[in-house]
Amino acid sequence: MEYIARDADIAPVAALIADPTRAAILTALLGGRALAAGELARVAGVSAATASAHLARLLDGGLVDVVRQGRHRYYRLSGHEVAEVLEVLARVSARPPIRSLRQSRQARLLEEARTCYDHLAGRAGVDLLDRLRQGGYYEAHDLTPAGERLVAGLGVDVARARASRRRFAPECLDWTERRSHLGGALGAAITEVLLERGWLRRGTIPRAVILTEEGRQGLSALFVSKELTSHSPVT
C-alpha cells in the first residue's frame, strides 16, 4: 500500500494535546508566564509526579520549554505558534459546564480580560481593537500612519515589532467574544507596555489580567486626545 505524501505529521502533536491533563497544563501556560510543576499539578488536579511525567512528554514533543533558576525549574509554552494552535482549538471546542460560584467567577474574569499567550484578549482586547479600527488607526491587518504615531506615543517600539519573525498585526478571533482582538507582534508589544505602565495587572488566576483604574483613565485619555470620543471605554 502506497501512502500519500503529507506536508507535516500532525498526529503526534495532536495526541500530545488530546490528553486531558496535558491539555489543562498547556491551557494554564497560555497566560504567557513560566510556571513550576507544582503549580501546574494543582491547576490540572493531579499529583506532582503525574504532572512531571506529562511535562516530560510535552518537553520531548517540543510544546513546552523549561527555564532553570537555581534548583528550580519553570515551564512555558515553546512559542506563540503553540499558543495559536491552542486558541484555535478553544474556539471550536465546547465550553465546560460551570459547577460552582468559584468557577463562575473565574470564567467571568477570563471573559473580561486575559492574556492569549502574550497579547490582550477577552472583552478588553476586543474593545481595544475596535477603538483602533474605529479611530482610523488600524486597517488591513496593519497600523495606519496615525496608528503608528498613537502606539509609539504609548511607548511601543513599532520598528522592533515589525522586525519580528512573527506576523505583525493579525486579527485573532477571540474564543469567548467571538470577535477579533489584536494578535501578533504588535498585540504582544502593546500588552507588554500596558503591563509595564501598570494599566494592566496580573490576576490571581492563570491568564487573567485586570484593567486598572489608571489603565482605564490612561486609555480613555489616549484615544480622547486623538479625537476618538464616539464609543465606550475599554472594560
JSON list of C-alpha atoms in Angstrom, two decimals:
[
{"chain": "A", "resi": 1, "resn": "MET", "atom": "CA", "xyz": [0.00, 0.00, 0.00]},
{"chain": "A", "resi": 2, "resn": "GLU", "atom": "CA", "xyz": [1.40, 3.35, -1.03]},
{"chain": "A", "resi": 3, "resn": "TYR", "atom": "CA", "xyz": [0.95, 6.25, 1.41]},
{"chain": "A", "resi": 4, "resn": "ILE", "atom": "CA", "xyz": [0.09, 9.75, 0.22]},
{"chain": "A", "resi": 5, "resn": "ALA", "atom": "CA", "xyz": [2.80, 12.30, 0.93]},
{"chain": "A", "resi": 6, "resn": "ARG", "atom": "CA", "xyz": [1.92, 14.81, 3.61]},
{"chain": "A", "resi": 7, "resn": "ASP", "atom": "CA", "xyz": [3.25, 18.27, 4.39]},
{"chain": "A", "resi": 8, "resn": "ALA", "atom": "CA", "xyz": [3.53, 17.55, 8.12]},
{"chain": "A", "resi": 9, "resn": "ASP", "atom": "CA", "xyz": [2.88, 14.73, 10.55]},
{"chain": "A", "resi": 10, "resn": "ILE", "atom": "CA", "xyz": [0.33, 16.33, 12.85]},
{"chain": "A", "resi": 11, "resn": "ALA", "atom": "CA", "xyz": [-0.81, 13.15, 14.61]},
{"chain": "A", "resi": 12, "resn": "PRO", "atom": "CA", "xyz": [1.92, 13.08, 17.33]},
{"chain": "A", "resi": 13, "resn": "VAL", "atom": "CA", "xyz": [1.29, 16.71, 18.25]},
{"chain": "A", "resi": 14, "resn": "ALA", "atom": "CA", "xyz": [-2.46, 16.20, 18.25]},
{"chain": "A", "resi": 15, "resn": "ALA", "atom": "CA", "xyz": [-2.04, 13.16, 20.51]},
{"chain": "A", "resi": 16, "resn": "LEU", "atom": "CA", "xyz": [0.01, 15.18, 22.99]},
{"chain": "A", "resi": 17, "resn": "ILE", "atom": "CA", "xyz": [-2.63, 17.90, 23.21]},
{"chain": "A", "resi": 18, "resn": "ALA", "atom": "CA", "xyz": [-5.54, 15.43, 23.33]},
{"chain": "A", "resi": 19, "resn": "ASP", "atom": "CA", "xyz": [-4.78, 14.10, 26.82]},
{"chain": "A", "resi": 20, "resn": "PRO", "atom": "CA", "xyz": [-6.98, 15.99, 29.38]},
{"chain": "A", "resi": 21, "resn": "THR", "atom": "CA", "xyz": [-4.14, 16.53, 31.88]},
{"chain": "A", "resi": 22, "resn": "ARG", "atom": "CA", "xyz": [-1.72, 17.80, 29.24]},
{"chain": "A", "resi": 23, "resn": "ALA", "atom": "CA", "xyz": [-4.46, 19.98, 27.75]},
{"chain": "A", "resi": 24, "resn": "ALA", "atom": "CA", "xyz": [-5.04, 21.54, 31.19]},
{"chain": "A", "resi": 25, "resn": "ILE", "atom": "CA", "xyz": [-1.31, 22.16, 31.61]},
{"chain": "A", "resi": 26, "resn": "LEU", "atom": "CA", "xyz": [-0.99, 23.76, 28.18]},
{"chain": "A", "resi": 27, "resn": "THR", "atom": "CA", "xyz": [-4.06, 25.93, 28.76]},
{"chain": "A", "resi": 28, "resn": "ALA", "atom": "CA", "xyz": [-2.62, 27.18, 32.05]},
{"chain": "A", "resi": 29, "resn": "LEU", "atom": "CA", "xyz": [0.56, 28.15, 30.22]},
{"chain": "A", "resi": 30, "resn": "LEU", "atom": "CA", "xyz": [-1.45, 30.22, 27.71]},
{"chain": "A", "resi": 31, "resn": "GLY", "atom": "CA", "xyz": [-1.08, 33.07, 30.19]},
{"chain": "A", "resi": 32, "resn": "GLY", "atom": "CA", "xyz": [2.47, 33.52, 28.95]},
{"chain": "A", "resi": 33, "resn": "ARG", "atom": "CA", "xyz": [4.14, 33.05, 32.33]},
{"chain": "A", "resi": 34, "resn": "ALA", "atom": "CA", "xyz": [6.50, 30.23, 33.22]},
{"chain": "A", "resi": 35, "resn": "LEU", "atom": "CA", "xyz": [5.03, 28.06, 35.99]},
{"chain": "A", "resi": 36, "resn": "ALA", "atom": "CA", "xyz": [6.52, 25.43, 38.27]},
{"chain": "A", "resi": 37, "resn": "ALA", "atom": "CA", "xyz": [5.48, 21.78, 38.02]},
{"chain": "A", "resi": 38, "resn": "GLY", "atom": "CA", "xyz": [3.72, 22.03, 41.40]},
{"chain": "A", "resi": 39, "resn": "GLU", "atom": "CA", "xyz": [1.58, 24.94, 40.20]},
{"chain": "A", "resi": 40, "resn": "LEU", "atom": "CA", "xyz": [0.69, 23.08, 37.03]},
{"chain": "A", "resi": 41, "resn": "ALA", "atom": "CA", "xyz": [-0.16, 19.96, 39.02]},
{"chain": "A", "resi": 42, "resn": "ARG", "atom": "CA", "xyz": [-2.65, 21.96, 41.11]},
{"chain": "A", "resi": 43, "resn": "VAL", "atom": "CA", "xyz": [-4.24, 23.50, 38.03]},
{"chain": "A", "resi": 44, "resn": "ALA", "atom": "CA", "xyz": [-4.59, 20.12, 36.35]},
{"chain": "A", "resi": 45, "resn": "GLY", "atom": "CA", "xyz": [-5.79, 18.42, 39.53]},
{"chain": "A", "resi": 46, "resn": "VAL", "atom": "CA", "xyz": [-3.12, 15.71, 39.53]},
{"chain": "A", "resi": 47, "resn": "SER", "atom": "CA", "xyz": [-0.19, 14.71, 41.72]},
{"chain": "A", "resi": 48, "resn": "ALA", "atom": "CA", "xyz": [3.23, 16.31, 41.27]},
{"chain": "A", "resi": 49, "resn": "ALA", "atom": "CA", "xyz": [4.62, 13.03, 39.94]},
{"chain": "A", "resi": 50, "resn": "THR", "atom": "CA", "xyz": [1.86, 12.74, 37.35]},
{"chain": "A", "resi": 51, "resn": "ALA", "atom": "CA", "xyz": [2.34, 16.35, 36.25]},
{"chain": "A", "resi": 52, "resn": "SER", "atom": "CA", "xyz": [6.10, 15.80, 35.91]},
{"chain": "A", "resi": 53, "resn": "ALA", "atom": "CA", "xyz": [5.52, 12.76, 33.71]},
{"chain": "A", "resi": 54, "resn": "HIS", "atom": "CA", "xyz": [3.21, 14.72, 31.43]},
{"chain": "A", "resi": 55, "resn": "LEU", "atom": "CA", "xyz": [5.61, 17.67, 31.32]},
{"chain": "A", "resi": 56, "resn": "ALA", "atom": "CA", "xyz": [8.40, 15.33, 30.24]},
{"chain": "A", "resi": 57, "resn": "ARG", "atom": "CA", "xyz": [6.27, 14.20, 27.30]},
{"chain": "A", "resi": 58, "resn": "LEU", "atom": "CA", "xyz": [5.42, 17.81, 26.37]},
{"chain": "A", "resi": 59, "resn": "LEU", "atom": "CA", "xyz": [9.13, 18.69, 26.51]},
{"chain": "A", "resi": 60, "resn": "ASP", "atom": "CA", "xyz": [10.01, 15.75, 24.26]},
{"chain": "A", "resi": 61, "resn": "GLY", "atom": "CA", "xyz": [7.26, 16.83, 21.85]},
{"chain": "A", "resi": 62, "resn": "GLY", "atom": "CA", "xyz": [8.55, 20.39, 21.67]},
{"chain": "A", "resi": 63, "resn": "LEU", "atom": "CA", "xyz": [5.36, 22.00, 23.00]},
{"chain": "A", "resi": 64, "resn": "VAL", "atom": "CA", "xyz": [6.94, 23.42, 26.17]},
{"chain": "A", "resi": 65, "resn": "ASP", "atom": "CA", "xyz": [10.35, 24.71, 27.23]},
{"chain": "A", "resi": 66, "resn": "VAL", "atom": "CA", "xyz": [11.92, 24.62, 30.67]},
{"chain": "A", "resi": 67, "resn": "VAL", "atom": "CA", "xyz": [13.56, 27.61, 32.37]},
{"chain": "A", "resi": 68, "resn": "ARG", "atom": "CA", "xyz": [16.02, 26.89, 35.19]},
{"chain": "A", "resi": 69, "resn": "GLN", "atom": "CA", "xyz": [16.60, 29.31, 38.05]},
{"chain": "A", "resi": 70, "resn": "GLY", "atom": "CA", "xyz": [18.98, 27.76, 40.53]},
{"chain": "A", "resi": 71, "resn": "ARG", "atom": "CA", "xyz": [17.44, 24.49, 41.66]},
{"chain": "A", "resi": 72, "resn": "HIS", "atom": "CA", "xyz": [14.02, 25.45, 40.38]},
{"chain": "A", "resi": 73, "resn": "ARG", "atom": "CA", "xyz": [12.52, 24.55, 37.02]},
{"chain": "A", "resi": 74, "resn": "TYR", "atom": "CA", "xyz": [9.72, 26.51, 35.39]},
{"chain": "A", "resi": 75, "resn": "TYR", "atom": "CA", "xyz": [7.77, 25.54, 32.29]},
{"chain": "A", "resi": 76, "resn": "ARG", "atom": "CA", "xyz": [6.38, 27.70, 29.48]},
{"chain": "A", "resi": 77, "resn": "LEU", "atom": "CA", "xyz": [4.97, 27.22, 26.01]},
{"chain": "A", "resi": 78, "resn": "SER", "atom": "CA", "xyz": [7.72, 26.83, 23.43]},
{"chain": "A", "resi": 79, "resn": "GLY", "atom": "CA", "xyz": [6.40, 29.68, 21.31]},
{"chain": "A", "resi": 80, "resn": "HIS", "atom": "CA", "xyz": [3.49, 31.70, 20.02]},
{"chain": "A", "resi": 81, "resn": "GLU", "atom": "CA", "xyz": [2.75, 29.06, 17.38]},
{"chain": "A", "resi": 82, "resn": "VAL", "atom": "CA", "xyz": [1.73, 26.61, 20.11]},
{"chain": "A", "resi": 83, "resn": "ALA", "atom": "CA", "xyz": [-0.46, 29.28, 21.68]},
{"chain": "A", "resi": 84, "resn": "GLU", "atom": "CA", "xyz": [-2.16, 29.95, 18.36]},
{"chain": "A", "resi": 85, "resn": "VAL", "atom": "CA", "xyz": [-2.99, 26.25, 17.94]},
{"chain": "A", "resi": 86, "resn": "LEU", "atom": "CA", "xyz": [-4.47, 26.07, 21.45]},
{"chain": "A", "resi": 87, "resn": "GLU", "atom": "CA", "xyz": [-6.53, 29.22, 20.91]},
{"chain": "A", "resi": 88, "resn": "VAL", "atom": "CA", "xyz": [-7.97, 27.84, 17.65]},
{"chain": "A", "resi": 89, "resn": "LEU", "atom": "CA", "xyz": [-8.88, 24.60, 19.41]},
{"chain": "A", "resi": 90, "resn": "ALA", "atom": "CA", "xyz": [-10.60, 26.60, 22.15]},
{"chain": "A", "resi": 91, "resn": "ARG", "atom": "CA", "xyz": [-12.75, 28.35, 19.55]},
{"chain": "A", "resi": 92, "resn": "VAL", "atom": "CA", "xyz": [-14.06, 25.09, 18.10]},
{"chain": "A", "resi": 93, "resn": "SER", "atom": "CA", "xyz": [-14.44, 23.27, 21.43]},
{"chain": "A", "resi": 94, "resn": "ALA", "atom": "CA", "xyz": [-17.45, 23.15, 23.72]},
{"chain": "A", "resi": 95, "resn": "ARG", "atom": "CA", "xyz": [-17.37, 25.28, 26.87]},
{"chain": "A", "resi": 96, "resn": "PRO", "atom": "CA", "xyz": [-17.09, 23.15, 30.02]},
{"chain": "A", "resi": 97, "resn": "PRO", "atom": "CA", "xyz": [-20.08, 23.35, 32.37]},
{"chain": "A", "resi": 98, "resn": "ILE", "atom": "CA", "xyz": [-19.76, 25.73, 35.33]},
{"chain": "A", "resi": 99, "resn": "ARG", "atom": "CA", "xyz": [-20.47, 23.85, 38.56]},
{"chain": "A", "resi": 100, "resn": "SER", "atom": "CA", "xyz": [-19.62, 26.32, 41.31]},
{"chain": "A", "resi": 101, "resn": "LEU", "atom": "CA", "xyz": [-19.59, 30.01, 42.19]},
{"chain": "A", "resi": 102, "resn": "ARG", "atom": "CA", "xyz": [-15.79, 29.91, 42.10]},
{"chain": "A", "resi": 103, "resn": "GLN", "atom": "CA", "xyz": [-15.77, 28.59, 38.55]},
{"chain": "A", "resi": 104, "resn": "SER", "atom": "CA", "xyz": [-18.37, 31.21, 37.58]},
{"chain": "A", "resi": 105, "resn": "ARG", "atom": "CA", "xyz": [-16.15, 33.99, 38.93]},
{"chain": "A", "resi": 106, "resn": "GLN", "atom": "CA", "xyz": [-13.08, 32.61, 37.16]},
{"chain": "A", "resi": 107, "resn": "ALA", "atom": "CA", "xyz": [-14.97, 32.37, 33.87]},
{"chain": "A", "resi": 108, "resn": "ARG", "atom": "CA", "xyz": [-16.17, 35.97, 34.22]},
{"chain": "A", "resi": 109, "resn": "LEU", "atom": "CA", "xyz": [-12.63, 37.23, 34.87]},
{"chain": "A", "resi": 110, "resn": "LEU", "atom": "CA", "xyz": [-11.28, 35.40, 31.82]},
{"chain": "A", "resi": 111, "resn": "GLU", "atom": "CA", "xyz": [-14.08, 36.77, 29.66]},
{"chain": "A", "resi": 112, "resn": "GLU", "atom": "CA", "xyz": [-13.38, 40.34, 30.81]},
{"chain": "A", "resi": 113, "resn": "ALA", "atom": "CA", "xyz": [-9.61, 40.35, 30.23]},
{"chain": "A", "resi": 114, "resn": "ARG", "atom": "CA", "xyz": [-6.93, 37.72, 29.85]},
{"chain": "A", "resi": 115, "resn": "THR", "atom": "CA", "xyz": [-3.71, 37.11, 28.01]},
{"chain": "A", "resi": 116, "resn": "CYS", "atom": "CA", "xyz": [-3.72, 34.97, 24.89]},
{"chain": "A", "resi": 117, "resn": "TYR", "atom": "CA", "xyz": [-0.10, 33.88, 25.44]},
{"chain": "A", "resi": 118, "resn": "ASP", "atom": "CA", "xyz": [1.41, 37.37, 25.20]},
{"chain": "A", "resi": 119, "resn": "HIS", "atom": "CA", "xyz": [-1.35, 39.64, 23.91]},
{"chain": "A", "resi": 120, "resn": "LEU", "atom": "CA", "xyz": [-4.55, 41.03, 25.39]},
{"chain": "A", "resi": 121, "resn": "ALA", "atom": "CA", "xyz": [-7.73, 39.03, 24.83]},
{"chain": "A", "resi": 122, "resn": "GLY", "atom": "CA", "xyz": [-11.26, 38.88, 26.18]},
{"chain": "A", "resi": 123, "resn": "ARG", "atom": "CA", "xyz": [-13.64, 41.81, 26.17]},
{"chain": "A", "resi": 124, "resn": "ALA", "atom": "CA", "xyz": [-10.82, 44.26, 26.88]},
{"chain": "A", "resi": 125, "resn": "GLY", "atom": "CA", "xyz": [-8.77, 43.04, 23.92]},
{"chain": "A", "resi": 126, "resn": "VAL", "atom": "CA", "xyz": [-11.74, 43.11, 21.55]},
{"chain": "A", "resi": 127, "resn": "ASP", "atom": "CA", "xyz": [-12.68, 46.63, 22.66]},
{"chain": "A", "resi": 128, "resn": "LEU", "atom": "CA", "xyz": [-9.11, 47.84, 22.20]},
{"chain": "A", "resi": 129, "resn": "LEU", "atom": "CA", "xyz": [-9.01, 46.60, 18.61]},
{"chain": "A", "resi": 130, "resn": "ASP", "atom": "CA", "xyz": [-12.44, 48.15, 17.99]},
{"chain": "A", "resi": 131, "resn": "ARG", "atom": "CA", "xyz": [-11.16, 51.53, 19.15]},
{"chain": "A", "resi": 132, "resn": "LEU", "atom": "CA", "xyz": [-8.05, 51.29, 16.99]},
{"chain": "A", "resi": 133, "resn": "ARG", "atom": "CA", "xyz": [-10.14, 50.36, 13.96]},
{"chain": "A", "resi": 134, "resn": "GLN", "atom": "CA", "xyz": [-12.91, 52.89, 14.51]},
{"chain": "A", "resi": 135, "resn": "GLY", "atom": "CA", "xyz": [-10.42, 55.68, 15.11]},
{"chain": "A", "resi": 136, "resn": "GLY", "atom": "CA", "xyz": [-8.70, 55.05, 11.80]},
{"chain": "A", "resi": 137, "resn": "TYR", "atom": "CA", "xyz": [-5.54, 53.73, 13.44]},
{"chain": "A", "resi": 138, "resn": "TYR", "atom": "CA", "xyz": [-5.73, 50.16, 12.13]},
{"chain": "A", "resi": 139, "resn": "GLU", "atom": "CA", "xyz": [-6.83, 48.64, 8.85]},
{"chain": "A", "resi": 140, "resn": "ALA", "atom": "CA", "xyz": [-5.98, 45.65, 6.66]},
{"chain": "A", "resi": 141, "resn": "HIS", "atom": "CA", "xyz": [-4.01, 43.98, 9.47]},
{"chain": "A", "resi": 142, "resn": "ASP", "atom": "CA", "xyz": [-1.67, 46.95, 9.83]},
{"chain": "A", "resi": 143, "resn": "LEU", "atom": "CA", "xyz": [-1.34, 50.30, 11.54]},
{"chain": "A", "resi": 144, "resn": "THR", "atom": "CA", "xyz": [-2.13, 53.45, 9.61]},
{"chain": "A", "resi": 145, "resn": "PRO", "atom": "CA", "xyz": [0.37, 56.34, 9.89]},
{"chain": "A", "resi": 146, "resn": "ALA", "atom": "CA", "xyz": [-1.85, 57.84, 12.59]},
{"chain": "A", "resi": 147, "resn": "GLY", "atom": "CA", "xyz": [-1.87, 54.47, 14.34]},
{"chain": "A", "resi": 148, "resn": "GLU", "atom": "CA", "xyz": [1.92, 54.28, 14.31]},
{"chain": "A", "resi": 149, "resn": "ARG", "atom": "CA", "xyz": [2.08, 57.67, 15.99]},
{"chain": "A", "resi": 150, "resn": "LEU", "atom": "CA", "xyz": [-0.54, 56.66, 18.53]},
{"chain": "A", "resi": 151, "resn": "VAL", "atom": "CA", "xyz": [1.10, 53.45, 19.72]},
{"chain": "A", "resi": 152, "resn": "ALA", "atom": "CA", "xyz": [4.60, 54.94, 19.54]},
{"chain": "A", "resi": 153, "resn": "GLY", "atom": "CA", "xyz": [3.34, 57.67, 21.87]},
{"chain": "A", "resi": 154, "resn": "LEU", "atom": "CA", "xyz": [2.20, 54.93, 24.23]},
{"chain": "A", "resi": 155, "resn": "GLY", "atom": "CA", "xyz": [5.76, 53.63, 24.33]},
{"chain": "A", "resi": 156, "resn": "VAL", "atom": "CA", "xyz": [5.59, 50.77, 21.83]},
{"chain": "A", "resi": 157, "resn": "ASP", "atom": "CA", "xyz": [8.69, 50.11, 19.73]},
{"chain": "A", "resi": 158, "resn": "VAL", "atom": "CA", "xyz": [6.87, 49.73, 16.41]},
{"chain": "A", "resi": 159, "resn": "ALA", "atom": "CA", "xyz": [10.02, 49.14, 14.37]},
{"chain": "A", "resi": 160, "resn": "ARG", "atom": "CA", "xyz": [11.06, 46.30, 16.65]},
{"chain": "A", "resi": 161, "resn": "ALA", "atom": "CA", "xyz": [7.62, 44.71, 16.39]},
{"chain": "A", "resi": 162, "resn": "ARG", "atom": "CA", "xyz": [7.75, 44.96, 12.58]},
{"chain": "A", "resi": 163, "resn": "ALA", "atom": "CA", "xyz": [11.17, 43.28, 12.56]},
{"chain": "A", "resi": 164, "resn": "SER", "atom": "CA", "xyz": [9.84, 40.28, 14.49]},
{"chain": "A", "resi": 165, "resn": "ARG", "atom": "CA", "xyz": [9.69, 36.94, 12.69]},
{"chain": "A", "resi": 166, "resn": "ARG", "atom": "CA", "xyz": [6.01, 36.58, 13.57]},
{"chain": "A", "resi": 167, "resn": "ARG", "atom": "CA", "xyz": [3.11, 38.31, 11.85]},
{"chain": "A", "resi": 168, "resn": "PHE", "atom": "CA", "xyz": [2.94, 41.99, 12.70]},
{"chain": "A", "resi": 169, "resn": "ALA", "atom": "CA", "xyz": [-0.71, 42.79, 13.48]},
{"chain": "A", "resi": 170, "resn": "PRO", "atom": "CA", "xyz": [-3.13, 39.98, 12.63]},
{"chain": "A", "resi": 171, "resn": "GLU", "atom": "CA", "xyz": [-6.65, 39.82, 13.95]},
{"chain": "A", "resi": 172, "resn": "CYS", "atom": "CA", "xyz": [-7.16, 36.89, 16.32]},
{"chain": "A", "resi": 173, "resn": "LEU", "atom": "CA", "xyz": [-10.72, 35.62, 16.72]},
{"chain": "A", "resi": 174, "resn": "ASP", "atom": "CA", "xyz": [-11.47, 35.68, 20.44]},
{"chain": "A", "resi": 175, "resn": "TRP", "atom": "CA", "xyz": [-12.91, 32.38, 21.71]},
{"chain": "A", "resi": 176, "resn": "THR", "atom": "CA", "xyz": [-15.15, 33.99, 24.35]},
{"chain": "A", "resi": 177, "resn": "GLU", "atom": "CA", "xyz": [-16.26, 37.13, 22.48]},
{"chain": "A", "resi": 178, "resn": "ARG", "atom": "CA", "xyz": [-16.43, 35.55, 19.00]},
{"chain": "A", "resi": 179, "resn": "ARG", "atom": "CA", "xyz": [-14.97, 38.78, 17.65]},
{"chain": "A", "resi": 180, "resn": "SER", "atom": "CA", "xyz": [-11.36, 39.70, 16.93]},
{"chain": "A", "resi": 181, "resn": "HIS", "atom": "CA", "xyz": [-8.69, 41.03, 19.24]},
{"chain": "A", "resi": 182, "resn": "LEU", "atom": "CA", "xyz": [-5.25, 42.21, 18.15]},
{"chain": "A", "resi": 183, "resn": "GLY", "atom": "CA", "xyz": [-2.60, 39.49, 17.98]},
{"chain": "A", "resi": 184, "resn": "GLY", "atom": "CA", "xyz": [0.87, 39.10, 16.59]},
{"chain": "A", "resi": 185, "resn": "ALA", "atom": "CA", "xyz": [3.99, 41.07, 17.41]},
{"chain": "A", "resi": 186, "resn": "LEU", "atom": "CA", "xyz": [2.08, 44.35, 17.75]},
{"chain": "A", "resi": 187, "resn": "GLY", "atom": "CA", "xyz": [-0.53, 42.88, 20.10]},
{"chain": "A", "resi": 188, "resn": "ALA", "atom": "CA", "xyz": [2.27, 41.47, 22.26]},
{"chain": "A", "resi": 189, "resn": "ALA", "atom": "CA", "xyz": [4.20, 44.76, 22.28]},
{"chain": "A", "resi": 190, "resn": "ILE", "atom": "CA", "xyz": [1.13, 46.80, 23.30]},
{"chain": "A", "resi": 191, "resn": "THR", "atom": "CA", "xyz": [0.25, 44.34, 26.07]},
{"chain": "A", "resi": 192, "resn": "GLU", "atom": "CA", "xyz": [3.82, 44.44, 27.39]},
{"chain": "A", "resi": 193, "resn": "VAL", "atom": "CA", "xyz": [3.68, 48.23, 27.60]},
{"chain": "A", "resi": 194, "resn": "LEU", "atom": "CA", "xyz": [0.29, 48.19, 29.32]},
{"chain": "A", "resi": 195, "resn": "LEU", "atom": "CA", "xyz": [1.65, 45.81, 31.95]},
{"chain": "A", "resi": 196, "resn": "GLU", "atom": "CA", "xyz": [4.82, 47.87, 32.44]},
{"chain": "A", "resi": 197, "resn": "ARG", "atom": "CA", "xyz": [2.76, 51.03, 32.92]},
{"chain": "A", "resi": 198, "resn": "GLY", "atom": "CA", "xyz": [0.54, 49.32, 35.46]},
{"chain": "A", "resi": 199, "resn": "TRP", "atom": "CA", "xyz": [-2.51, 49.85, 33.24]},
{"chain": "A", "resi": 200, "resn": "LEU", "atom": "CA", "xyz": [-2.93, 46.09, 33.30]},
{"chain": "A", "resi": 201, "resn": "ARG", "atom": "CA", "xyz": [-2.00, 43.82, 36.19]},
{"chain": "A", "resi": 202, "resn": "ARG", "atom": "CA", "xyz": [-1.90, 40.07, 36.51]},
{"chain": "A", "resi": 203, "resn": "GLY", "atom": "CA", "xyz": [-4.93, 38.47, 38.12]},
{"chain": "A", "resi": 204, "resn": "THR", "atom": "CA", "xyz": [-4.98, 35.81, 40.82]},
{"chain": "A", "resi": 205, "resn": "ILE", "atom": "CA", "xyz": [-5.83, 33.00, 38.39]},
{"chain": "A", "resi": 206, "resn": "PRO", "atom": "CA", "xyz": [-3.73, 31.89, 35.40]},
{"chain": "A", "resi": 207, "resn": "ARG", "atom": "CA", "xyz": [-4.23, 34.02, 32.27]},
{"chain": "A", "resi": 208, "resn": "ALA", "atom": "CA", "xyz": [-6.49, 36.61, 33.92]},
{"chain": "A", "resi": 209, "resn": "VAL", "atom": "CA", "xyz": [-5.47, 40.26, 33.82]},
{"chain": "A", "resi": 210, "resn": "ILE", "atom": "CA", "xyz": [-7.23, 43.28, 35.25]},
{"chain": "A", "resi": 211, "resn": "LEU", "atom": "CA", "xyz": [-7.58, 46.69, 33.66]},
{"chain": "A", "resi": 212, "resn": "THR", "atom": "CA", "xyz": [-6.70, 49.05, 36.49]},
{"chain": "A", "resi": 213, "resn": "GLU", "atom": "CA", "xyz": [-8.36, 52.38, 37.10]},
{"chain": "A", "resi": 214, "resn": "GLU", "atom": "CA", "xyz": [-5.14, 54.05, 35.96]},
{"chain": "A", "resi": 215, "resn": "GLY", "atom": "CA", "xyz": [-5.31, 51.99, 32.79]},
{"chain": "A", "resi": 216, "resn": "ARG", "atom": "CA", "xyz": [-8.95, 52.84, 32.20]},
{"chain": "A", "resi": 217, "resn": "GLN", "atom": "CA", "xyz": [-8.22, 56.54, 32.52]},
{"chain": "A", "resi": 218, "resn": "GLY", "atom": "CA", "xyz": [-5.00, 56.30, 30.53]},
{"chain": "A", "resi": 219, "resn": "LEU", "atom": "CA", "xyz": [-6.63, 54.55, 27.58]},
{"chain": "A", "resi": 220, "resn": "SER", "atom": "CA", "xyz": [-9.55, 56.96, 27.61]},
{"chain": "A", "resi": 221, "resn": "ALA", "atom": "CA", "xyz": [-7.14, 59.91, 27.60]},
{"chain": "A", "resi": 222, "resn": "LEU", "atom": "CA", "xyz": [-5.04, 58.34, 24.86]},
{"chain": "A", "resi": 223, "resn": "PHE", "atom": "CA", "xyz": [-7.97, 57.98, 22.49]},
{"chain": "A", "resi": 224, "resn": "VAL", "atom": "CA", "xyz": [-9.80, 61.16, 23.50]},
{"chain": "A", "resi": 225, "resn": "SER", "atom": "CA", "xyz": [-6.61, 63.12, 22.85]},
{"chain": "A", "resi": 226, "resn": "LYS", "atom": "CA", "xyz": [-6.73, 61.75, 19.31]},
{"chain": "A", "resi": 227, "resn": "GLU", "atom": "CA", "xyz": [-10.35, 62.83, 18.90]},
{"chain": "A", "resi": 228, "resn": "LEU", "atom": "CA", "xyz": [-11.76, 59.37, 19.42]},
{"chain": "A", "resi": 229, "resn": "THR", "atom": "CA", "xyz": [-14.77, 60.09, 21.62]},
{"chain": "A", "resi": 230, "resn": "SER", "atom": "CA", "xyz": [-17.64, 58.31, 19.95]},
{"chain": "A", "resi": 231, "resn": "HIS", "atom": "CA", "xyz": [-17.62, 54.97, 21.75]},
{"chain": "A", "resi": 232, "resn": "SER", "atom": "CA", "xyz": [-17.40, 53.45, 25.20]},
{"chain": "A", "resi": 233, "resn": "PRO", "atom": "CA", "xyz": [-14.15, 52.86, 27.09]},
{"chain": "A", "resi": 234, "resn": "VAL", "atom": "CA", "xyz": [-12.41, 49.53, 27.31]},
{"chain": "A", "resi": 235, "resn": "THR", "atom": "CA", "xyz": [-13.92, 47.48, 30.14]}
]
